[in-house]
PDB file of C-alpha atoms and ligand atoms in Angstrom:
ATOM      1  CA  MET A   1      97.455 109.293  75.097  1.00 95.00           C
ATOM      2  CA  ARG A   2      99.720 110.995  77.469  1.00 97.00           C
ATOM      3  CA  LEU A   3     100.070 109.105  80.869  1.00 98.00           C
ATOM      4  CA  VAL A   4     101.750 109.022  84.152  1.00 98.00           C
ATOM      5  CA  LEU A   5     102.010 106.029  85.689  1.00 98.00           C
ATOM      6  CA  LEU A   6     102.427 105.996  89.565  1.00 98.00           C
ATOM      7  CA  GLY A   7     102.877 102.854  91.924  1.00 96.00           C
ATOM      8  CA  ALA A   8     104.706 101.778  94.451  1.00 95.00           C
ATOM      9  CA  PRO A   9     108.371  99.988  93.816  1.00 93.00           C
ATOM     10  CA  GLY A  10     106.569  96.253  92.553  1.00 91.00           C
ATOM     11  CA  SER A  11     103.529  97.775  91.786  1.00 94.00           C
ATOM     12  CA  GLY A  12     103.595  96.416  87.805  1.00 94.00           C
ATOM     13  CA  LYS A  13     104.147  99.841  86.549  1.00 96.00           C
ATOM     14  CA  GLY A  14     107.126  98.725  84.270  1.00 94.00           C
ATOM     15  CA  THR A  15     105.468  95.569  83.242  1.00 95.00           C
ATOM     16  CA  GLN A  16     101.844  97.302  82.568  1.00 97.00           C
ATOM     17  CA  ALA A  17     103.732 100.299  80.613  1.00 97.00           C
ATOM     18  CA  ALA A  18     105.439  97.790  78.629  1.00 96.00           C
ATOM     19  CA  ARG A  19     101.872  96.902  77.304  1.00 97.00           C
ATOM     20  CA  LEU A  20     100.462 100.157  76.963  1.00 97.00           C
ATOM     21  CA  LYS A  21     102.768 100.975  74.743  1.00 97.00           C
ATOM     22  CA  GLU A  22     102.265  98.270  72.349  1.00 96.00           C
ATOM     23  CA  HIS A  23      98.276  98.732  72.696  1.00 95.00           C
ATOM     24  CA  LEU A  24      98.531 102.715  72.292  1.00 95.00           C
ATOM     25  CA  GLN A  25     101.739 103.264  69.929  1.00 96.00           C
ATOM     26  CA  VAL A  26     103.236 106.096  72.321  1.00 97.00           C
ATOM     27  CA  PRO A  27     106.691 105.140  73.641  1.00 98.00           C
ATOM     28  CA  HIS A  28     107.315 103.875  77.625  1.00 98.00           C
ATOM     29  CA  ILE A  29     109.779 106.293  79.162  1.00 98.00           C
ATOM     30  CA  SER A  30     111.067 104.810  82.374  1.00 98.00           C
ATOM     31  CA  THR A  31     112.953 106.592  84.506  1.00 98.00           C
ATOM     32  CA  GLY A  32     114.430 103.713  86.330  1.00 96.00           C
ATOM     33  CA  ASP A  33     115.322 101.846  82.772  1.00 97.00           C
ATOM     34  CA  LEU A  34     116.668 105.437  81.697  1.00 98.00           C
ATOM     35  CA  LEU A  35     119.372 105.595  84.748  1.00 98.00           C
ATOM     36  CA  ARG A  36     120.172 101.733  84.720  1.00 96.00           C
ATOM     37  CA  ALA A  37     120.983 102.646  81.002  1.00 97.00           C
ATOM     38  CA  GLU A  38     123.386 105.808  82.549  1.00 97.00           C
ATOM     39  CA  VAL A  39     124.820 102.961  85.209  1.00 97.00           C
ATOM     40  CA  ALA A  40     125.964  99.935  82.834  1.00 97.00           C
ATOM     41  CA  ALA A  41     127.438 102.539  80.522  1.00 98.00           C
ATOM     42  CA  GLY A  42     129.293 104.283  83.424  1.00 98.00           C
ATOM     43  CA  SER A  43     128.615 107.447  82.064  1.00 97.00           C
ATOM     44  CA  PRO A  44     129.376 109.933  84.830  1.00 96.00           C
ATOM     45  CA  LEU A  45     125.908 110.240  85.539  1.00 95.00           C
ATOM     46  CA  GLY A  46     125.551 106.668  85.864  1.00 97.00           C
ATOM     47  CA  LEU A  47     128.302 106.753  87.975  1.00 96.00           C
ATOM     48  CA  GLN A  48     126.611 109.268  90.408  1.00 95.00           C
ATOM     49  CA  ALA A  49     123.465 107.658  90.361  1.00 97.00           C
ATOM     50  CA  LYS A  50     124.822 104.021  90.864  1.00 97.00           C
ATOM     51  CA  GLU A  51     125.188 104.323  94.518  1.00 96.00           C
ATOM     52  CA  VAL A  52     122.451 106.126  95.365  1.00 97.00           C
ATOM     53  CA  MET A  53     120.199 103.729  93.545  1.00 96.00           C
ATOM     54  CA  ALA A  54     121.464 100.517  95.325  1.00 94.00           C
ATOM     55  CA  ARG A  55     120.524 102.100  98.330  1.00 94.00           C
ATOM     56  CA  GLY A  56     117.274 102.733  97.262  1.00 95.00           C
ATOM     57  CA  ASP A  57     116.880 106.700  97.674  1.00 97.00           C
ATOM     58  CA  LEU A  58     115.985 109.317  94.960  1.00 98.00           C
ATOM     59  CA  VAL A  59     118.614 110.468  92.386  1.00 98.00           C
ATOM     60  CA  SER A  60     118.889 114.158  92.572  1.00 98.00           C
ATOM     61  CA  ASP A  61     115.781 115.984  91.070  1.00 98.00           C
ATOM     62  CA  GLU A  62     118.534 117.771  89.120  1.00 97.00           C
ATOM     63  CA  ILE A  63     119.755 115.052  87.339  1.00 97.00           C
ATOM     64  CA  LEU A  64     116.124 113.258  86.629  1.00 98.00           C
ATOM     65  CA  LEU A  65     114.871 116.708  85.241  1.00 98.00           C
ATOM     66  CA  GLY A  66     117.934 116.977  82.842  1.00 97.00           C
ATOM     67  CA  MET A  67     117.146 113.378  81.738  1.00 97.00           C
ATOM     68  CA  LEU A  68     113.577 113.746  81.108  1.00 97.00           C
ATOM     69  CA  LYS A  69     114.133 117.091  79.098  1.00 97.00           C
ATOM     70  CA  ASP A  70     116.894 115.041  76.896  1.00 97.00           C
ATOM     71  CA  ARG A  71     114.068 112.539  76.304  1.00 97.00           C
ATOM     72  CA  PHE A  72     111.191 114.270  75.629  1.00 97.00           C
ATOM     73  CA  SER A  73     113.040 116.464  73.109  1.00 97.00           C
ATOM     74  CA  ARG A  74     113.143 113.474  70.699  1.00 97.00           C
ATOM     75  CA  ASP A  75     109.784 113.620  68.279  1.00 96.00           C
ATOM     76  CA  ASP A  76     108.384 110.226  68.896  1.00 97.00           C
ATOM     77  CA  THR A  77     107.126 111.834  72.110  1.00 97.00           C
ATOM     78  CA  ARG A  78     104.937 114.258  70.451  1.00 93.00           C
ATOM     79  CA  ASN A  79     102.176 112.372  70.037  1.00 92.00           C
ATOM     80  CA  GLY A  80     102.278 110.732  73.203  1.00 97.00           C
ATOM     81  CA  PHE A  81     104.066 109.023  76.177  1.00 98.00           C
ATOM     82  CA  ILE A  82     103.860 106.499  78.871  1.00 98.00           C
ATOM     83  CA  LEU A  83     105.800 108.087  81.725  1.00 98.00           C
ATOM     84  CA  ASP A  84     106.630 105.346  84.442  1.00 98.00           C
ATOM     85  CA  GLY A  85     108.884 106.411  87.549  1.00 97.00           C
ATOM     86  CA  TYR A  86     108.283 110.041  87.415  1.00 98.00           C
ATOM     87  CA  PRO A  87     107.316 112.136  89.071  1.00 98.00           C
ATOM     88  CA  ARG A  88     108.392 110.601  92.391  1.00 98.00           C
ATOM     89  CA  ASN A  89     108.176 114.054  94.462  1.00 98.00           C
ATOM     90  CA  LEU A  90     106.142 117.222  94.399  1.00 98.00           C
ATOM     91  CA  ALA A  91     109.366 119.115  93.160  1.00 98.00           C
ATOM     92  CA  GLN A  92     109.719 116.397  90.332  1.00 98.00           C
ATOM     93  CA  ALA A  93     105.963 116.889  89.497  1.00 98.00           C
ATOM     94  CA  ALA A  94     105.880 120.712  89.199  1.00 98.00           C
ATOM     95  CA  ALA A  95     109.062 120.000  87.337  1.00 98.00           C
ATOM     96  CA  LEU A  96     106.821 118.205  84.943  1.00 98.00           C
ATOM     97  CA  ASP A  97     103.702 120.143  84.869  1.00 97.00           C
ATOM     98  CA  ASP A  98     106.459 122.757  83.737  1.00 98.00           C
ATOM     99  CA  LEU A  99     108.105 120.803  81.171  1.00 98.00           C
ATOM    100  CA  LEU A 100     104.823 119.972  79.561  1.00 97.00           C
ATOM    101  CA  ALA A 101     103.788 123.410  79.270  1.00 97.00           C
ATOM    102  CA  SER A 102     107.196 124.153  77.822  1.00 97.00           C
ATOM    103  CA  LEU A 103     106.032 121.912  75.390  1.00 96.00           C
ATOM    104  CA  GLY A 104     102.673 123.001  74.915  1.00 96.00           C
ATOM    105  CA  GLN A 105     101.180 119.797  76.093  1.00 95.00           C
ATOM    106  CA  LYS A 106      99.364 118.219  79.170  1.00 95.00           C
ATOM    107  CA  PHE A 107      99.183 115.062  80.672  1.00 96.00           C
ATOM    108  CA  ASP A 108      95.725 113.063  79.947  1.00 96.00           C
ATOM    109  CA  ALA A 109      95.679 111.207  83.104  1.00 96.00           C
ATOM    110  CA  ALA A 110      98.051 109.898  86.312  1.00 98.00           C
ATOM    111  CA  VAL A 111      96.764 106.285  86.983  1.00 98.00           C
ATOM    112  CA  GLN A 112      98.146 104.982  89.766  1.00 98.00           C
ATOM    113  CA  LEU A 113      98.152 101.324  90.443  1.00 98.00           C
ATOM    114  CA  THR A 114      97.323  99.892  94.227  1.00 97.00           C
ATOM    115  CA  VAL A 115      98.765  96.738  95.617  1.00 96.00           C
ATOM    116  CA  ASP A 116      98.701  96.371  99.324  1.00 92.00           C
ATOM    117  CA  ASN A 117     102.325  96.312 101.085  1.00 87.00           C
ATOM    118  CA  GLU A 118     102.327  92.660 101.808  1.00 89.00           C
ATOM    119  CA  GLN A 119     101.648  91.637  98.097  1.00 91.00           C
ATOM    120  CA  ILE A 120     104.602  94.076  97.066  1.00 91.00           C
ATOM    121  CA  VAL A 121     107.116  92.768  99.339  1.00 87.00           C
ATOM    122  CA  GLU A 122     106.355  89.438  98.119  1.00 89.00           C
ATOM    123  CA  ARG A 123     106.314  90.549  94.376  1.00 90.00           C
ATOM    124  CA  LEU A 124     109.879  92.192  94.894  1.00 89.00           C
ATOM    125  CA  ALA A 125     111.429  89.385  96.597  1.00 86.00           C
ATOM    126  CA  GLY A 126     110.211  86.917  93.744  1.00 88.00           C
ATOM    127  CA  ARG A 127     111.996  89.674  90.792  1.00 84.00           C
ATOM    128  CA  ALA A 128     115.242  90.014  93.550  1.00 80.00           C
ATOM    129  CA  LYS A 129     115.345  86.134  92.188  1.00 81.00           C
ATOM    130  CA  ALA A 130     114.642  86.376  88.720  1.00 86.00           C
ATOM    131  CA  GLU A 131     116.279  89.645  87.711  1.00 86.00           C
ATOM    132  CA  GLY A 132     118.925  90.012  90.394  1.00 80.00           C
ATOM    133  CA  ARG A 133     118.524  93.862  90.293  1.00 83.00           C
ATOM    134  CA  ALA A 134     120.741  95.349  92.746  1.00 83.00           C
ATOM    135  CA  ASP A 135     118.139  97.670  94.918  1.00 86.00           C
ATOM    136  CA  ASP A 136     116.083  94.093  95.456  1.00 85.00           C
ATOM    137  CA  ASN A 137     117.612  93.116  98.472  1.00 86.00           C
ATOM    138  CA  PRO A 138     115.682  93.681 101.439  1.00 86.00           C
ATOM    139  CA  GLU A 139     117.268  96.608 103.159  1.00 89.00           C
ATOM    140  CA  SER A 140     116.885  98.555  99.668  1.00 90.00           C
ATOM    141  CA  VAL A 141     113.411  97.531  99.308  1.00 89.00           C
ATOM    142  CA  ARG A 142     112.724  98.789 102.595  1.00 90.00           C
ATOM    143  CA  LYS A 143     113.693 102.085 101.685  1.00 93.00           C
ATOM    144  CA  ARG A 144     112.690 102.412  98.161  1.00 93.00           C
ATOM    145  CA  LEU A 145     108.776 101.517 100.009  1.00 93.00           C
ATOM    146  CA  GLN A 146     110.061 104.365 103.179  1.00 95.00           C
ATOM    147  CA  VAL A 147     110.793 106.715 100.297  1.00 97.00           C
ATOM    148  CA  TYR A 148     107.375 105.929  98.337  1.00 96.00           C
ATOM    149  CA  ASP A 149     104.950 106.703 100.778  1.00 96.00           C
ATOM    150  CA  GLN A 150     107.147 109.821 102.755  1.00 98.00           C
ATOM    151  CA  GLN A 151     107.499 111.212  98.928  1.00 98.00           C
ATOM    152  CA  THR A 152     105.631 109.816  96.039  1.00 97.00           C
ATOM    153  CA  ALA A 153     102.395 109.061  98.110  1.00 97.00           C
ATOM    154  CA  PRO A 154     101.884 112.956  98.537  1.00 98.00           C
ATOM    155  CA  VAL A 155     102.119 113.471  94.668  1.00 98.00           C
ATOM    156  CA  VAL A 156      99.097 110.796  93.976  1.00 98.00           C
ATOM    157  CA  GLU A 157      97.629 113.218  96.698  1.00 98.00           C
ATOM    158  CA  PHE A 158      98.616 116.372  94.395  1.00 97.00           C
ATOM    159  CA  TYR A 159      96.885 114.803  91.715  1.00 98.00           C
ATOM    160  CA  ARG A 160      93.676 113.290  93.173  1.00 97.00           C
ATOM    161  CA  GLN A 161      93.138 116.838  94.737  1.00 97.00           C
ATOM    162  CA  HIS A 162      93.646 118.391  91.263  1.00 96.00           C
ATOM    163  CA  GLY A 163      91.246 115.872  89.306  1.00 96.00           C
ATOM    164  CA  GLN A 164      93.949 114.281  87.517  1.00 96.00           C
ATOM    165  CA  LEU A 165      94.428 110.691  89.299  1.00 98.00           C
ATOM    166  CA  THR A 166      92.577 107.396  88.272  1.00 98.00           C
ATOM    167  CA  VAL A 167      93.148 104.390  90.620  1.00 98.00           C
ATOM    168  CA  VAL A 168      93.373 101.149  89.315  1.00 98.00           C
ATOM    169  CA  ASP A 169      93.044  98.108  91.154  1.00 98.00           C
ATOM    170  CA  GLY A 170      96.543  96.442  90.818  1.00 97.00           C
ATOM    171  CA  VAL A 171      96.261  93.305  92.092  1.00 96.00           C
ATOM    172  CA  GLY A 172      95.239  89.767  90.174  1.00 95.00           C
ATOM    173  CA  PRO A 173      96.584  88.347  86.530  1.00 95.00           C
ATOM    174  CA  LEU A 174      98.962  90.664  84.404  1.00 96.00           C
ATOM    175  CA  ASP A 175      95.417  90.475  81.584  1.00 97.00           C
ATOM    176  CA  ALA A 176      93.041  91.599  84.098  1.00 97.00           C
ATOM    177  CA  VAL A 177      95.102  94.652  85.414  1.00 98.00           C
ATOM    178  CA  PHE A 178      95.452  95.808  82.012  1.00 97.00           C
ATOM    179  CA  THR A 179      92.075  95.432  80.799  1.00 97.00           C
ATOM    180  CA  ARG A 180      91.476  97.625  83.929  1.00 97.00           C
ATOM    181  CA  ILE A 181      93.549 100.299  82.643  1.00 97.00           C
ATOM    182  CA  ILE A 182      92.291 100.634  79.233  1.00 96.00           C
ATOM    183  CA  GLU A 183      88.995 100.585  80.453  1.00 96.00           C
ATOM    184  CA  ALA A 184      89.727 103.570  82.884  1.00 96.00           C
ATOM    185  CA  ILE A 185      91.576 105.452  80.561  1.00 94.00           C
ATOM    186  CA  ALA A 186      90.670 104.712  77.185  1.00 84.00           C
ATOM    187  CA  PRO A 187      87.354 102.660  77.160  1.00 80.00           C
ATOM    188  CA  GLU A 188      87.095 103.037  73.276  1.00 84.00           C
ATOM    189  CA  LYS A 189      90.901 101.219  73.401  1.00 75.00           C
ATOM    190  CA  ALA A 190      89.029  98.297  74.938  1.00 74.00           C
ATOM    191  CA  VAL A 191      89.342  94.834  73.439  1.00 64.00           C
ATOM    192  CA  GLY A 192      86.539  92.177  73.378  1.00 58.00           C
TER     193      GLY A 192
HETATM  194  P1  ADP B   1     110.949 101.021  91.301  1.00 50.51           P
HETATM  195  O1  ADP B   1     109.669 101.563  91.008  1.00 50.51           O
HETATM  196  O2  ADP B   1     110.371  99.158  91.122  1.00 50.51           O
HETATM  197  O3  ADP B   1     111.382 101.134  92.714  1.00 50.51           O
HETATM  198  P2  ADP B   1     112.550 102.087  89.216  1.00 50.51           P
HETATM  199  O4  ADP B   1     113.040 101.248  88.041  1.00 50.51           O
HETATM  200  O5  ADP B   1     111.194 102.754  88.549  1.00 50.51           O
HETATM  201  O6  ADP B   1     112.366 100.714  90.525  1.00 50.51           O
HETATM  202  O7  ADP B   1     113.669 103.029  89.957  1.00 50.51           O
HETATM  203  C1  ADP B   1     114.463 102.289  90.494  1.00 50.51           C
HETATM  204  C2  ADP B   1     115.905 103.631  91.025  1.00 50.51           C
HETATM  205  O8  ADP B   1     115.734 104.556  90.197  1.00 50.51           O
HETATM  206  C3  ADP B   1     114.571 103.987  92.198  1.00 50.51           C
HETATM  207  O9  ADP B   1     114.675 103.463  93.590  1.00 50.51           O
HETATM  208  C4  ADP B   1     115.458 105.488  92.373  1.00 50.51           C
HETATM  209  O10 ADP B   1     116.748 105.345  93.072  1.00 50.51           O
HETATM  210  C5  ADP B   1     116.011 105.760  90.830  1.00 50.51           C
HETATM  211  N1  ADP B   1     114.703 106.715  90.173  1.00 50.51           N
HETATM  212  C6  ADP B   1     113.821 106.173  88.956  1.00 50.51           C
HETATM  213  N2  ADP B   1     113.207 107.344  88.960  1.00 50.51           N
HETATM  214  C7  ADP B   1     113.441 108.322  89.699  1.00 50.51           C
HETATM  215  C8  ADP B   1     113.077 109.790  90.120  1.00 50.51           C
HETATM  216  N3  ADP B   1     112.077 109.999  89.331  1.00 50.51           N
HETATM  217  N4  ADP B   1     113.876 110.336  91.183  1.00 50.51           N
HETATM  218  C9  ADP B   1     114.895 109.714  91.406  1.00 50.51           C
HETATM  219  N5  ADP B   1     114.995 108.529  91.459  1.00 50.51           N
HETATM  220  C10 ADP B   1     114.846 108.135  90.094  1.00 50.51           C
END
């Protein structure tokens, strides 16, 4: 199963991706996690990305594509993946199609987790307290939501127009959201 997870910051992509990974036995590729690992390692790429991420802007398409190509060159992605945090703009959506085409692959579904803005802000405030992520301060959250509306929402529309979009309600208990996703994309793998 090859999945692309879409949704605003705080929509639960990361949480659900971790569960999907176990359930579907495919790797979870989170561009946010890959970037945070570079920042933590203090690599040249990490040094470049650090400030951009902290203010809630998008890291350059070039850096992301390089990182993604590198990740997709590993064997474990051959039989599937859950891509979380990419694509975030239309250029990245085109780059993803090209990358997958070069590997002889196509994704099976783009799943959008929908959560209303008010809840998003509440969830991110909660996460800021729990995890202390550098980009969960109010200013950066505002910026990330704005970037989502301006740059990532068009990706959702693009996939909708191409009949590749599956919309899943992201509100409710984690288990309920997870069940909705599985029922939408792989009903044969639903449990219970
Ligand atoms: P969230 O979606 O909750 O904001 P992520 O962990 O997915 O968090 O991403 C954190 C930050 O990493 C983003 O705000 C952005 O700066 C950077 N980032 C992640 N994925 C991408 C991407 N595909 N393109 C550009 N920047 C990205």
